Short mmCIF file of C-alpha atoms and ligand atoms in Angstrom, two decimals:
data_model
loop_
_atom_site.label_atom_id
_atom_site.label_comp_id
_atom_site.label_asym_id
_atom_site.label_seq_id
_atom_site.Cartn_x
_atom_site.Cartn_y
_atom_site.Cartn_z
CA MET G 1 -92.43 6.69 122.43
CA ARG G 2 -88.72 6.04 122.11
CA LYS G 3 -86.65 4.74 119.21
CA GLY G 4 -86.72 0.95 119.31
CA ASP G 5 -90.24 0.69 120.75
CA GLN G 6 -92.71 -1.37 118.75
CA ILE G 7 -94.58 0.78 116.25
CA LEU G 8 -96.40 -1.81 114.11
CA ASP G 9 -97.68 -5.28 114.93
CA VAL G 10 -98.93 -6.95 111.77
CA ARG G 11 -101.05 -9.95 112.77
CA GLY G 12 -102.46 -12.70 110.58
CA ILE G 13 -103.06 -10.64 107.43
CA HIS G 14 -105.05 -12.48 104.74
CA MET G 15 -105.99 -10.91 101.43
CA ARG G 16 -108.28 -12.82 99.09
CA PHE G 17 -109.53 -11.56 95.75
CA ASN G 18 -112.59 -13.12 94.16
CA THR G 19 -112.44 -12.99 90.39
CA LYS G 20 -114.67 -14.90 87.96
CA GLY G 21 -115.71 -17.35 90.66
CA LEU G 22 -112.09 -18.03 91.62
CA CYS G 23 -110.61 -17.14 95.00
CA VAL G 24 -107.04 -15.88 94.66
CA ARG G 25 -105.17 -15.93 97.96
CA ALA G 26 -102.72 -13.07 97.43
CA VAL G 27 -101.59 -12.93 101.09
CA THR G 28 -102.03 -15.71 103.66
CA ASP G 29 -101.53 -15.35 107.38
CA VAL G 30 -98.61 -12.88 107.41
CA SER G 31 -97.44 -11.67 110.84
CA PHE G 32 -94.43 -9.66 111.97
CA THR G 33 -93.57 -6.72 114.19
CA VAL G 34 -91.72 -3.50 113.41
CA ARG G 35 -89.82 -1.29 115.84
CA GLU G 36 -89.56 2.47 115.50
CA GLY G 37 -86.59 3.55 113.34
CA GLU G 38 -86.16 0.07 111.81
CA THR G 39 -86.23 -0.94 108.17
CA ILE G 40 -87.95 -4.22 107.40
CA GLY G 41 -87.21 -5.60 103.93
CA ILE G 42 -89.79 -7.79 102.20
CA VAL G 43 -88.46 -9.84 99.27
CA GLY G 44 -89.75 -12.45 96.85
CA GLU G 45 -90.45 -13.11 93.19
CA SER G 46 -93.00 -11.08 91.21
CA GLY G 47 -96.50 -12.13 92.17
CA CYS G 48 -95.57 -13.40 95.65
CA GLY G 49 -97.90 -10.89 97.34
CA LYS G 50 -95.37 -8.39 98.73
CA THR G 51 -96.97 -5.32 97.12
CA THR G 52 -100.45 -6.50 98.17
CA LEU G 53 -99.15 -6.85 101.73
CA GLY G 54 -97.79 -3.28 101.65
CA ARG G 55 -101.12 -1.98 100.34
CA CYS G 56 -103.01 -3.84 103.06
CA ILE G 57 -100.81 -2.19 105.71
CA VAL G 58 -101.51 1.35 104.45
CA ARG G 59 -105.16 0.30 103.96
CA ALA G 60 -105.14 0.92 100.22
CA TYR G 61 -106.74 -2.56 100.19
CA GLU G 62 -109.10 -3.73 102.93
CA PRO G 63 -107.60 -7.09 104.02
CA SER G 64 -109.96 -10.09 104.31
CA GLU G 65 -108.64 -10.85 107.83
CA GLY G 66 -106.00 -9.64 110.24
CA GLN G 67 -104.90 -6.67 112.26
CA VAL G 68 -102.34 -3.89 111.88
CA LEU G 69 -101.77 -2.62 115.41
CA TYR G 70 -100.22 0.82 115.25
CA THR G 71 -98.71 2.53 118.29
CA THR G 72 -99.32 6.27 117.98
CA ALA G 73 -96.78 8.95 118.95
CA GLU G 74 -98.75 9.34 122.21
CA GLY G 75 -98.24 5.64 123.01
CA GLU G 76 -101.83 4.54 122.29
CA THR G 77 -102.28 1.30 120.29
CA ILE G 78 -105.00 1.27 117.62
CA ASP G 79 -105.99 -1.27 114.97
CA PHE G 80 -105.29 0.69 111.81
CA LEU G 81 -107.64 -1.59 109.84
CA LYS G 82 -110.62 -1.16 112.15
CA ILE G 83 -110.72 2.57 112.88
CA ASP G 84 -113.58 4.56 111.33
CA LYS G 85 -113.17 7.35 108.77
CA LYS G 86 -113.08 10.12 111.36
CA VAL G 87 -110.25 8.57 113.39
CA MET G 88 -108.57 7.44 110.18
CA LYS G 89 -108.32 11.08 109.08
CA ARG G 90 -106.22 11.73 112.16
CA TYR G 91 -103.81 8.85 111.64
CA ARG G 92 -103.74 8.37 107.85
CA LYS G 93 -100.85 10.86 107.58
CA ASP G 94 -98.72 8.72 109.93
CA ILE G 95 -98.38 5.80 107.49
CA GLN G 96 -97.55 6.78 103.93
CA MET G 97 -96.44 4.97 100.77
CA ILE G 98 -93.83 5.54 98.07
CA PHE G 99 -94.88 3.91 94.81
CA GLN G 100 -92.88 1.76 92.45
CA ASP G 101 -93.22 3.57 89.18
CA PRO G 102 -92.19 7.25 89.26
CA TYR G 103 -93.51 7.60 85.69
CA SER G 104 -97.13 6.62 86.27
CA SER G 105 -97.59 7.51 89.95
CA LEU G 106 -97.43 11.30 89.34
CA ASP G 107 -100.33 13.19 87.72
CA PRO G 108 -98.90 14.62 84.46
CA ARG G 109 -101.41 17.53 84.53
CA MET G 110 -100.23 18.89 87.88
CA THR G 111 -97.11 20.91 88.56
CA VAL G 112 -94.57 19.35 90.91
CA TYR G 113 -95.41 22.03 93.49
CA ASP G 114 -99.09 21.04 93.41
CA ILE G 115 -98.26 17.32 93.52
CA ILE G 116 -96.28 17.78 96.73
CA LYS G 117 -98.85 20.21 98.19
CA GLU G 118 -101.94 18.05 97.47
CA PRO G 119 -101.73 15.76 100.57
CA LEU G 120 -101.23 18.84 102.80
CA GLN G 121 -104.33 20.49 101.34
CA ALA G 122 -106.38 17.33 101.81
CA ASN G 123 -105.28 16.73 105.42
CA PHE G 124 -104.89 20.31 106.66
CA PRO G 125 -107.37 22.41 104.64
CA LYS G 126 -107.13 25.28 107.15
CA MET G 127 -103.32 25.51 107.04
CA PRO G 128 -102.29 29.09 106.05
CA LYS G 129 -101.04 29.36 102.47
CA ARG G 130 -97.65 30.69 103.55
CA GLU G 131 -97.06 27.84 105.96
CA MET G 132 -98.06 25.34 103.30
CA GLU G 133 -95.67 26.90 100.81
CA ALA G 134 -92.82 26.88 103.33
CA ARG G 135 -93.48 23.21 104.08
CA VAL G 136 -93.46 22.24 100.38
CA MET G 137 -90.23 24.16 99.78
CA ASP G 138 -88.55 22.64 102.83
CA ILE G 139 -89.44 19.07 101.85
CA ALA G 140 -88.47 19.61 98.20
CA ALA G 141 -85.06 20.90 99.30
CA ARG G 142 -84.59 18.01 101.75
CA VAL G 143 -85.08 15.42 99.02
CA GLY G 144 -82.63 17.23 96.75
CA LEU G 145 -85.04 18.88 94.29
CA ASN G 146 -84.18 22.28 92.86
CA THR G 147 -86.93 24.46 94.34
CA SER G 148 -86.86 26.88 91.41
CA TYR G 149 -88.16 24.07 89.13
CA LEU G 150 -91.28 23.25 91.16
CA LYS G 151 -93.66 25.01 88.77
CA ARG G 152 -92.68 22.53 86.05
CA TYR G 153 -94.58 19.36 85.18
CA PRO G 154 -93.36 15.79 85.94
CA HIS G 155 -92.42 15.06 82.30
CA ALA G 156 -89.62 17.65 82.57
CA PHE G 157 -87.85 15.53 85.23
CA SER G 158 -85.67 12.43 84.99
CA GLY G 159 -86.65 9.09 86.58
CA GLY G 160 -84.52 9.70 89.69
CA GLN G 161 -85.92 13.22 90.14
CA ARG G 162 -89.47 11.92 89.75
CA GLN G 163 -88.86 9.37 92.48
CA ARG G 164 -87.61 12.24 94.66
CA ILE G 165 -90.94 13.99 93.97
CA GLY G 166 -92.75 10.80 95.10
CA ILE G 167 -90.64 10.73 98.27
CA ALA G 168 -91.36 14.44 98.93
CA ARG G 169 -95.10 13.80 98.51
CA ALA G 170 -94.94 10.98 101.06
CA LEU G 171 -92.83 13.06 103.48
CA VAL G 172 -94.80 16.29 103.38
CA LEU G 173 -97.28 15.01 105.99
CA SER G 174 -94.42 14.13 108.42
CA PRO G 175 -95.26 10.40 108.52
CA ARG G 176 -93.74 7.99 111.03
CA VAL G 177 -93.90 4.87 108.85
CA ILE G 178 -93.31 4.69 105.09
CA VAL G 179 -94.09 1.66 102.94
CA CYS G 180 -91.60 1.84 100.06
CA ASP G 181 -92.94 -0.34 97.25
CA GLU G 182 -90.02 -1.21 94.93
CA PRO G 183 -88.92 2.46 95.05
CA VAL G 184 -85.82 1.96 92.88
CA SER G 185 -86.67 -0.92 90.56
CA ALA G 186 -87.62 1.37 87.65
CA LEU G 187 -84.37 3.37 87.92
CA ASP G 188 -80.84 3.01 86.48
CA VAL G 189 -78.30 1.45 88.84
CA SER G 190 -76.40 4.70 89.53
CA ILE G 191 -79.66 6.55 90.27
CA GLN G 192 -80.79 3.63 92.46
CA ALA G 193 -77.80 4.22 94.73
CA GLN G 194 -78.63 7.94 95.05
CA VAL G 195 -82.26 7.26 95.97
CA ILE G 196 -81.32 4.52 98.46
CA ASN G 197 -78.79 6.82 100.12
CA LEU G 198 -81.40 9.58 100.23
CA LEU G 199 -83.90 7.25 101.95
CA HIS G 200 -81.19 6.21 104.41
CA ASP G 201 -80.23 9.83 105.21
CA LEU G 202 -83.89 10.86 105.64
CA GLN G 203 -84.40 7.96 108.03
CA GLN G 204 -81.46 9.11 110.18
CA GLU G 205 -82.59 12.72 110.09
CA LEU G 206 -86.33 12.23 110.66
CA GLY G 207 -86.39 8.94 112.62
CA LEU G 208 -88.53 7.22 109.98
CA THR G 209 -89.56 3.56 109.98
CA TYR G 210 -89.56 1.79 106.61
CA LEU G 211 -91.19 -1.28 105.20
CA PHE G 212 -89.02 -1.78 102.13
CA ILE G 213 -90.51 -4.02 99.43
CA SER G 214 -88.15 -5.20 96.72
CA HIS G 215 -87.12 -8.15 94.58
CA ASP G 216 -83.48 -6.97 94.68
CA LEU G 217 -81.70 -8.77 97.51
CA SER G 218 -78.55 -6.63 97.35
CA VAL G 219 -80.58 -3.46 97.91
CA VAL G 220 -82.55 -5.10 100.73
CA GLU G 221 -79.38 -6.34 102.41
CA TYR G 222 -77.92 -2.84 102.31
CA ILE G 223 -80.89 -0.96 103.74
CA SER G 224 -82.76 -3.43 106.01
CA ASP G 225 -82.40 -4.37 109.68
CA LYS G 226 -84.62 -7.43 109.24
CA VAL G 227 -85.81 -9.26 106.18
CA GLY G 228 -88.97 -11.24 105.43
CA VAL G 229 -89.03 -13.64 102.47
CA MET G 230 -92.42 -14.22 100.82
CA TYR G 231 -93.46 -17.11 98.60
CA LEU G 232 -96.93 -17.48 97.13
CA GLY G 233 -98.53 -15.10 99.61
CA ARG G 234 -96.87 -16.51 102.73
CA LEU G 235 -93.94 -15.33 104.82
CA VAL G 236 -91.59 -18.36 104.67
CA GLU G 237 -88.62 -16.86 106.54
CA TYR G 238 -88.06 -13.79 108.69
CA ALA G 239 -84.80 -12.89 110.44
CA PRO G 240 -82.31 -10.11 111.18
CA THR G 241 -80.55 -9.24 107.91
CA ARG G 242 -77.07 -10.53 108.83
CA GLU G 243 -78.47 -13.78 110.10
CA LEU G 244 -80.68 -14.36 107.09
CA PHE G 245 -77.86 -13.68 104.63
CA SER G 246 -75.31 -15.81 106.50
CA HIS G 247 -77.62 -18.66 107.61
CA PRO G 248 -80.63 -18.96 105.32
CA MET G 249 -82.81 -21.79 106.61
CA HIS G 250 -85.62 -22.01 104.09
CA PRO G 251 -84.73 -23.69 100.75
CA TYR G 252 -86.40 -20.83 98.87
CA THR G 253 -84.26 -18.22 100.66
CA GLU G 254 -81.22 -20.40 99.97
CA SER G 255 -81.92 -20.39 96.24
CA LEU G 256 -82.63 -16.63 96.14
CA LEU G 257 -79.34 -15.88 97.92
CA SER G 258 -77.36 -18.21 95.65
CA ALA G 259 -78.35 -15.95 92.73
CA VAL G 260 -76.84 -12.80 94.32
CA PRO G 261 -73.41 -12.11 92.74
CA VAL G 262 -70.44 -11.85 95.15
CA ALA G 263 -67.84 -9.20 94.29
CA ASP G 264 -64.92 -11.56 94.94
CA PRO G 265 -63.49 -13.67 92.08
CA THR G 266 -61.94 -16.16 94.56
CA VAL G 267 -65.34 -17.11 95.99
CA LYS G 268 -66.95 -20.08 94.23
CA GLN G 269 -70.71 -19.82 94.30
CA GLU G 270 -73.07 -22.75 93.97
CA ARG G 271 -76.09 -21.48 92.06
CA ILE G 272 -79.28 -23.26 93.14
CA SER G 273 -81.66 -23.00 90.21
CA LEU G 274 -85.35 -23.24 90.86
CA THR G 275 -87.17 -25.39 88.35
CA GLY G 276 -90.69 -24.63 87.20
CA GLU G 277 -92.85 -21.55 87.43
CA ILE G 278 -94.32 -19.97 90.54
CA PRO G 279 -97.64 -21.89 91.00
CA ASN G 280 -101.03 -20.30 90.41
CA PRO G 281 -102.19 -18.60 93.67
CA ALA G 282 -105.79 -19.47 92.71
CA ASN G 283 -104.82 -23.13 92.86
CA PRO G 284 -101.79 -23.46 95.17
CA PRO G 285 -100.05 -26.83 95.71
CA SER G 286 -101.09 -28.92 98.71
CA GLY G 287 -98.98 -29.08 101.89
CA CYS G 288 -95.96 -26.80 101.63
CA HIS G 289 -96.63 -24.39 98.76
CA PHE G 290 -92.95 -24.59 97.78
CA HIS G 291 -92.83 -28.39 97.43
CA THR G 292 -93.17 -28.36 93.63
CA ARG G 293 -89.81 -26.55 93.37
CA CYS G 294 -87.95 -27.71 96.47
CA ARG G 295 -84.90 -29.96 96.23
CA TYR G 296 -85.45 -31.29 99.79
CA CYS G 297 -89.13 -32.19 99.32
CA THR G 298 -90.34 -35.34 101.11
CA GLY G 299 -93.75 -37.04 101.31
CA CYS G 300 -94.72 -35.07 104.39
CA CYS G 301 -94.07 -31.77 102.54
CA ARG G 302 -96.71 -32.66 99.93
CA GLU G 303 -99.37 -33.28 102.57
CA GLN G 304 -98.78 -31.02 105.54
CA THR G 305 -98.42 -27.25 105.70
CA PRO G 306 -95.23 -26.52 107.66
CA PRO G 307 -95.72 -24.47 110.83
CA TYR G 308 -94.04 -21.09 111.12
CA VAL G 309 -91.56 -21.70 113.96
CA GLU G 310 -88.92 -19.61 115.70
CA VAL G 311 -85.69 -21.57 115.13
CA ALA G 312 -83.44 -19.00 116.83
CA PRO G 313 -84.21 -15.68 118.57
CA ASP G 314 -86.12 -13.52 116.08
CA HIS G 315 -85.51 -16.04 113.25
CA PHE G 316 -88.75 -17.63 111.96
CA VAL G 317 -89.04 -20.29 109.26
CA ALA G 318 -91.94 -22.21 107.70
CA CYS G 319 -90.31 -25.51 106.65
CA HIS G 320 -90.52 -29.08 107.98
CA ARG G 321 -86.75 -29.39 107.65
CA ALA G 322 -86.13 -26.33 109.81
CA GLU G 323 -88.67 -27.61 112.34
CA GLU G 324 -86.70 -30.89 112.57
CA LEU G 325 -83.44 -28.98 113.05
CA LYS G 326 -85.06 -27.01 115.86
CA LEU G 327 -86.24 -30.20 117.56
CA ARG G 328 -82.66 -31.52 117.36
CA GLY G 329 -81.43 -28.42 119.21
CA PHE G 330 -80.07 -26.60 116.13
CA THR G 331 -77.24 -24.07 116.41
CA TYR G 332 -75.76 -22.01 113.59
CA ASP G 333 -72.49 -23.98 113.85
CA GLU G 334 -74.14 -27.05 112.22
FE1 SF4 A 1 -88.97 -27.90 101.02
FE2 SF4 A 1 -90.44 -29.48 102.55
FE3 SF4 A 1 -89.31 -27.32 103.60
FE4 SF4 A 1 -91.35 -27.08 101.93
S1 SF4 A 1 -91.40 -28.02 103.94
S2 SF4 A 1 -89.48 -25.89 101.89
S3 SF4 A 1 -90.95 -28.73 100.49
S4 SF4 A 1 -88.24 -29.10 102.75
#
């Protein structure tokens, strides 16, 4: 496989949770593709289903429907969600996850050395001790941890250092794809920049592919090649980063971008405020799920679910307005 070849093809993922007789649709019909070496950003408000989507992709949750087609290093395509335990053991190491909260995601009773070593022990129980130790030391040094402190416990480390431990734990198995679930949201702004730069450098060095989940649009704009915007479990817009930030087509994306501060006092920004709360996913609105908060809503929006259409190459939108623009032969100059 070469850089730029398709590595993941996420097709029609649905995730439903049944609680107290209610069916909560956390993720509905999400599809997108990822190329090797790319970073795909997934953004949206809290509760929009982005973390659930990430967990479905690494198979921490078993999705209700859908496929995650993974192209192995040998060029074989397998459905990551359908393979049995034996085959899964072989490929589990290829797709890893970095968790949101560096405070609760590390076992406080284990030393940092053991935390980083644990996945190696589980996946390669016959690996010689020396080799394992060398691997842990190498990864710890790569992520910027002081290797002489590895016998300490997580509480002795700062938030940024703990997130580096989480990154080292994900990297120790030499994965090809990493799902980063809000990896910097629990950190101070200055530390956020260090961790983002570390992820960027590791990607260049190791040829990693990232699925970067965040609610922070500035961070996503900086690190991602393409961005998907989620609302109430659905992907409502998906486009290359520059295109999405310069020509948002979905009214929800428009409002999210209007809230991002611009570091130029001469630029006048129109802030589009969303009214109302995000609706209950157990009882979503009819038609377009966004119609209760959309300033362009028409009668058709209340009744019909908008199709997810490609309005420009690689730019997909689920909105009746965007569909109309496409039918009129839309160009970005409009
Ligand atoms: Fe707004 Fe209608 Fe588009 Fe939904 S389909 S985002 S309600 S304009």
